[in-house]
Amino acid sequence: MSEVDRKDLEAKGFYKLSWVQRFGFASGDLAQNLIYQTVASQLMFFCTDVYILGGDRSRAAGIASTLMLIVRFVDMVWDPIVGAFIDKNHPRWGKYRSYLIIGGIPLTVFSALTFWNKFAPSVPYIYITYILLSLSYTLVNVPYGAINSSLTRDNDEITMLTSLRMWCANIGCFFVYTLLFLFIAIVGGTSIPWDMILFNLFGNIPNLCIVPFMPAIKNLIGKKNMFYVFLTVAVCGNAILYIASRMNANDWWYRIGNLIKSTGVCVATGYQWALVPEVISYGEWKTGRRISAIVNAITGLFFKAGFALGGAIPGWIIQASGYVSPPAGESTLPKDPMAWFTTLSIYFVIGFIILVFCFTQTKERVVMEEGQTNSVKVSDFWTEFTRNPPLVVVSLFFIVSFVMQNISNTSNNYLMNDLYKQKSSAQEAIRWTVCVIPAILAIVCMIIISRYSLTDEKIEKINKEIEERNAAKDSA
């Protein structure tokens, strides 16, 4: 491509980014996974087995599940307000990236306080800190998602950004799921739970090795077919895990099952983020306004609702089954409260430092003109949702896919924590939350994504029409 052609494309919003800029943006997901993924995946186990929420081991899971659901009702009010506020304003550090710092500081502080055992087993303390944590996370996650669509209109570039973003996110998952219990055990001076670590290691291998090839896979088999194929792979992995658990098979069968399941889940839940800039462009094409933060607030609400339900459902099922948390001395996993607080605080601080790096490497280029922002209002949250059919499909996919992902991630701790010492009803409940329910939800995801109407060709046509319309407006 000649320099003249490149500048012409950039003038229309089709920017090409440097590798430093790409990794700078992608590092934001590494940071958020070190913070929020840690909270989302470990809070239930922390409440039931470390903090003993409410002081009763047999009721802690139910109390924690109710907490997660209540916080999502708070988000239903908070997220539209944040999305509209961000789209209406232009902070001097950057329209979206400013909030990586503004929201990152309280997110780091309240995340650490949520895992502080000082007031155990107080229920109000966990409620207050977790609600403030969730409000702070919205201030980071909504604008971060909007940065993606503000960097460029180039669909290939967006696919590359999404792949790198998911790869960095999965590095964060590697530290959360594979190494967290290793570090907690070392800090607490307890025995290292190698079975759990190896189980999660096999689950993270696909995240690190396959996600970078998502663009090539999509080009080879097509966008929808990629979802169908890999969600089917996830169902097969869940089936292997269930059979291995029922038969009390060798640990290697657990690891192989988790490897296969994660291969399917990582691609399906990874590439879904590339659909968000597409529905933003579709909305701009229909209305003339590029309300990126509003759209990301919508998908963010469904994403967080999925994470919350994925964390809450296992708690309700496990409590109803008669699960009782084993005392620390009888547990395979480390439960020293100060070791948990120290290790997780280090994770959160490192996450914030990486957020600062992301802030320095991102620059918004494709955003609403300042004159258009005055018309943005909170009601746009629901208006955009109802008039943008592809957004409805993506939002529904988000909530179901994240329930599928997090219900399994939350329950893995119970699967690998001396499962056979629990009564038979509790064992079967854990198998259902780890294997059966996620497999059913994977099938539901396939049905939902079949309704997505934006092909790559249609998106390219939409983006070109938007730029032609903007060019005509400027020349007039």
Tab-separated table of N, CA, C and O in Angstrom, residues 52 68 151 199 202 214 219 221 238 243 276 333 351 367 376 394 466 474:
chain	number	residue	atom	x	y	z
A	52	ILE	N	-15.914	-17.690	55.699
A	52	ILE	CA	-17.100	-18.344	56.297
A	52	ILE	C	-18.192	-17.291	56.498
A	52	ILE	O	-18.575	-16.958	57.630
A	68	MET	N	-24.157	-11.755	45.268
A	68	MET	CA	-23.788	-11.549	43.869
A	68	MET	C	-24.983	-11.109	43.028
A	68	MET	O	-24.854	-10.287	42.113
A	151	LEU	N	-10.238	3.094	18.266
A	151	LEU	CA	-8.880	3.078	17.731
A	151	LEU	C	-8.861	3.040	16.209
A	151	LEU	O	-7.979	3.620	15.567
A	199	PHE	N	-4.482	-29.385	37.045
A	199	PHE	CA	-5.805	-29.359	36.416
A	199	PHE	C	-6.030	-28.023	35.705
A	199	PHE	O	-6.443	-27.969	34.533
A	202	PHE	N	-3.656	-27.404	32.535
A	202	PHE	CA	-4.159	-27.993	31.293
A	202	PHE	C	-5.325	-27.172	30.738
A	202	PHE	O	-5.488	-27.073	29.515
A	214	MET	N	-6.871	-17.067	16.320
A	214	MET	CA	-8.287	-16.864	16.040
A	214	MET	C	-8.542	-16.203	14.684
A	214	MET	O	-9.456	-16.614	13.965
A	219	ASN	N	-10.870	-16.889	9.335
A	219	ASN	CA	-10.749	-16.778	7.878
A	219	ASN	C	-10.880	-18.135	7.193
A	219	ASN	O	-11.353	-18.225	6.059
A	221	ILE	N	-12.649	-21.004	8.403
A	221	ILE	CA	-13.947	-21.690	8.487
A	221	ILE	C	-15.134	-20.744	8.608
A	221	ILE	O	-16.279	-21.192	8.566
A	238	ASN	N	-16.671	-31.271	28.457
A	238	ASN	CA	-17.500	-31.389	29.661
A	238	ASN	C	-17.976	-32.819	29.877
A	238	ASN	O	-18.057	-33.299	31.017
A	243	ILE	N	-17.794	-37.905	33.067
A	243	ILE	CA	-17.575	-39.357	33.125
A	243	ILE	C	-16.381	-39.681	34.018
A	243	ILE	O	-16.432	-40.624	34.836
A	276	VAL	N	-18.485	-6.693	19.368
A	276	VAL	CA	-18.936	-5.431	19.959
A	276	VAL	C	-18.670	-4.242	19.038
A	276	VAL	O	-19.584	-3.436	18.787
A	333	LEU	N	-7.002	-27.396	49.577
A	333	LEU	CA	-6.635	-26.048	49.146
A	333	LEU	C	-6.290	-25.163	50.337
A	333	LEU	O	-6.854	-25.323	51.418
A	351	GLY	N	-2.072	-5.368	38.647
A	351	GLY	CA	-3.105	-5.067	37.667
A	351	GLY	C	-3.242	-3.574	37.431
A	351	GLY	O	-3.362	-3.126	36.282
A	367	VAL	N	-14.298	8.691	17.292
A	367	VAL	CA	-15.260	8.976	18.359
A	367	VAL	C	-16.323	9.938	17.848
A	367	VAL	O	-16.201	10.516	16.775
A	376	VAL	N	-26.636	12.870	24.094
A	376	VAL	CA	-26.573	11.559	24.740
A	376	VAL	C	-27.244	11.628	26.105
A	376	VAL	O	-27.030	12.560	26.879
A	394	VAL	N	-25.866	-10.216	20.543
A	394	VAL	CA	-24.558	-10.234	21.215
A	394	VAL	C	-24.735	-10.184	22.732
A	394	VAL	O	-24.048	-10.895	23.477
A	466	ILE	N	-20.576	4.628	6.187
A	466	ILE	CA	-20.481	5.625	7.258
A	466	ILE	C	-19.448	6.688	6.901
A	466	ILE	O	-19.695	7.897	7.032
A	474	ASP	N	-18.723	16.625	5.652
A	474	ASP	CA	-17.609	17.551	5.833
A	474	ASP	C	-17.439	18.478	4.624
A	474	ASP	O	-17.129	19.669	4.760
